[in-house]
Amino acid sequence: MSKPTKSRPRQLTRAQLKAYEARRSIEVDRAAATTGEVINARVNAPVRRVQALTRGEEYAIIRSDLNRLLWILAVLGAALVVLTIFLR
């Protein structure tokens, strides 16, 4: 019989925090451009600050990353086909 596991929030890696902060600053810049407000996107906070993302936000980030990778794959695949045809 196994012990029940305690679910605790997972801490994000440094790269995930940087990516999140970059996306956040882009979103804030877009919001500021549409409303005309000046918003400070960078908060002077320690690097080890814990970010709690909702499941929907995490899936949205993962989905956008996968879409970007699929586009890159499609472009590289098309280039491979074109070069294979022309270099025969």
mmCIF file of C-alpha atoms in Angstrom:
data_model
loop_
_atom_site.group_PDB
_atom_site.id
_atom_site.type_symbol
_atom_site.label_atom_id
_atom_site.label_comp_id
_atom_site.label_asym_id
_atom_site.label_seq_id
_atom_site.Cartn_x
_atom_site.Cartn_y
_atom_site.Cartn_z
ATOM 1 C CA MET A 1 0.000 0.000 0.000
ATOM 2 C CA SER A 2 1.512 3.300 -1.073
ATOM 3 C CA LYS A 3 1.449 6.474 0.935
ATOM 4 C CA PRO A 4 -0.627 9.330 -0.409
ATOM 5 C CA THR A 5 1.558 12.013 -1.936
ATOM 6 C CA LYS A 6 1.229 15.595 -0.898
ATOM 7 C CA SER A 7 0.775 17.905 -3.825
ATOM 8 C CA ARG A 8 2.874 21.015 -3.460
ATOM 9 C CA PRO A 9 3.387 23.769 -5.984
ATOM 10 C CA ARG A 10 6.244 23.111 -8.369
ATOM 11 C CA GLN A 11 8.949 25.772 -8.453
ATOM 12 C CA LEU A 12 9.789 27.181 -11.852
ATOM 13 C CA THR A 13 13.314 27.058 -13.226
ATOM 14 C CA ARG A 14 15.335 30.182 -13.894
ATOM 15 C CA ALA A 15 14.756 29.848 -17.658
ATOM 16 C CA GLN A 16 11.007 29.525 -17.158
ATOM 17 C CA LEU A 17 10.998 32.615 -14.951
ATOM 18 C CA LYS A 18 12.933 34.600 -17.565
ATOM 19 C CA ALA A 19 10.567 33.464 -20.321
ATOM 20 C CA TYR A 20 7.559 34.320 -18.189
ATOM 21 C CA GLU A 21 8.962 37.762 -17.384
ATOM 22 C CA ALA A 22 9.729 38.412 -21.072
ATOM 23 C CA ARG A 23 6.219 37.418 -22.120
ATOM 24 C CA ARG A 24 4.764 39.510 -19.306
ATOM 25 C CA SER A 25 6.711 42.599 -20.367
ATOM 26 C CA ILE A 26 5.547 42.144 -23.981
ATOM 27 C CA GLU A 27 1.933 41.840 -22.833
ATOM 28 C CA VAL A 28 2.284 44.929 -20.624
ATOM 29 C CA ASP A 29 3.832 46.883 -23.510
ATOM 30 C CA ARG A 30 0.908 45.892 -25.746
ATOM 31 C CA ALA A 31 -1.592 46.906 -23.077
ATOM 32 C CA ALA A 32 0.206 50.207 -22.522
ATOM 33 C CA ALA A 33 0.239 50.914 -26.261
ATOM 34 C CA THR A 34 -3.513 50.393 -26.545
ATOM 35 C CA THR A 35 -4.452 52.354 -23.427
ATOM 36 C CA GLY A 36 -1.706 54.968 -23.599
ATOM 37 C CA GLU A 37 -0.637 54.324 -20.022
ATOM 38 C CA VAL A 38 2.902 53.922 -18.820
ATOM 39 C CA ILE A 39 3.179 50.759 -16.763
ATOM 40 C CA ASN A 40 6.269 49.513 -14.974
ATOM 41 C CA ALA A 41 6.596 45.879 -16.120
ATOM 42 C CA ARG A 42 9.794 45.143 -14.244
ATOM 43 C CA VAL A 43 9.405 44.640 -10.541
ATOM 44 C CA ASN A 44 12.520 44.682 -8.397
ATOM 45 C CA ALA A 45 12.079 41.246 -6.933
ATOM 46 C CA PRO A 46 14.507 38.511 -5.992
ATOM 47 C CA VAL A 47 15.316 35.864 -8.591
ATOM 48 C CA ARG A 48 13.962 33.063 -6.407
ATOM 49 C CA ARG A 49 10.460 34.504 -6.347
ATOM 50 C CA VAL A 50 7.865 31.761 -6.802
ATOM 51 C CA GLN A 51 5.456 32.285 -9.680
ATOM 52 C CA ALA A 52 2.164 30.459 -9.482
ATOM 53 C CA LEU A 53 0.645 30.068 -12.927
ATOM 54 C CA THR A 54 -2.789 28.691 -13.468
ATOM 55 C CA ARG A 55 -3.179 25.519 -15.490
ATOM 56 C CA GLY A 56 -4.695 27.515 -18.346
ATOM 57 C CA GLU A 57 -1.740 29.934 -18.426
ATOM 58 C CA GLU A 58 0.757 27.075 -18.448
ATOM 59 C CA TYR A 59 -1.102 25.312 -21.264
ATOM 60 C CA ALA A 60 -1.267 28.558 -23.239
ATOM 61 C CA ILE A 61 2.508 28.982 -22.964
ATOM 62 C CA ILE A 62 3.112 25.345 -23.920
ATOM 63 C CA ARG A 63 0.671 25.615 -26.838
ATOM 64 C CA SER A 64 2.364 28.751 -28.192
ATOM 65 C CA ASP A 65 5.794 27.113 -27.901
ATOM 66 C CA LEU A 66 4.582 24.005 -29.739
ATOM 67 C CA ASN A 67 3.010 26.114 -32.491
ATOM 68 C CA ARG A 68 6.266 28.002 -32.932
ATOM 69 C CA LEU A 69 8.247 24.768 -33.116
ATOM 70 C CA LEU A 70 5.818 23.312 -35.666
ATOM 71 C CA TRP A 71 6.252 26.382 -37.868
ATOM 72 C CA ILE A 72 10.025 26.040 -37.665
ATOM 73 C CA LEU A 73 9.728 22.341 -38.524
ATOM 74 C CA ALA A 74 7.526 23.133 -41.516
ATOM 75 C CA VAL A 75 9.933 25.761 -42.854
ATOM 76 C CA LEU A 76 12.959 23.492 -42.423
ATOM 77 C CA GLY A 77 11.099 20.569 -44.026
ATOM 78 C CA ALA A 78 10.115 22.716 -47.010
ATOM 79 C CA ALA A 79 13.714 23.928 -47.369
ATOM 80 C CA LEU A 80 14.925 20.326 -47.259
ATOM 81 C CA VAL A 81 12.504 19.289 -50.005
ATOM 82 C CA VAL A 82 13.421 22.265 -52.204
ATOM 83 C CA LEU A 83 17.141 21.710 -51.774
ATOM 84 C CA THR A 84 16.777 17.985 -52.444
ATOM 85 C CA ILE A 85 14.957 18.723 -55.724
ATOM 86 C CA PHE A 86 17.425 21.361 -56.909
ATOM 87 C CA LEU A 87 20.618 19.574 -55.878
ATOM 88 C CA ARG A 88 19.952 16.266 -57.664
#
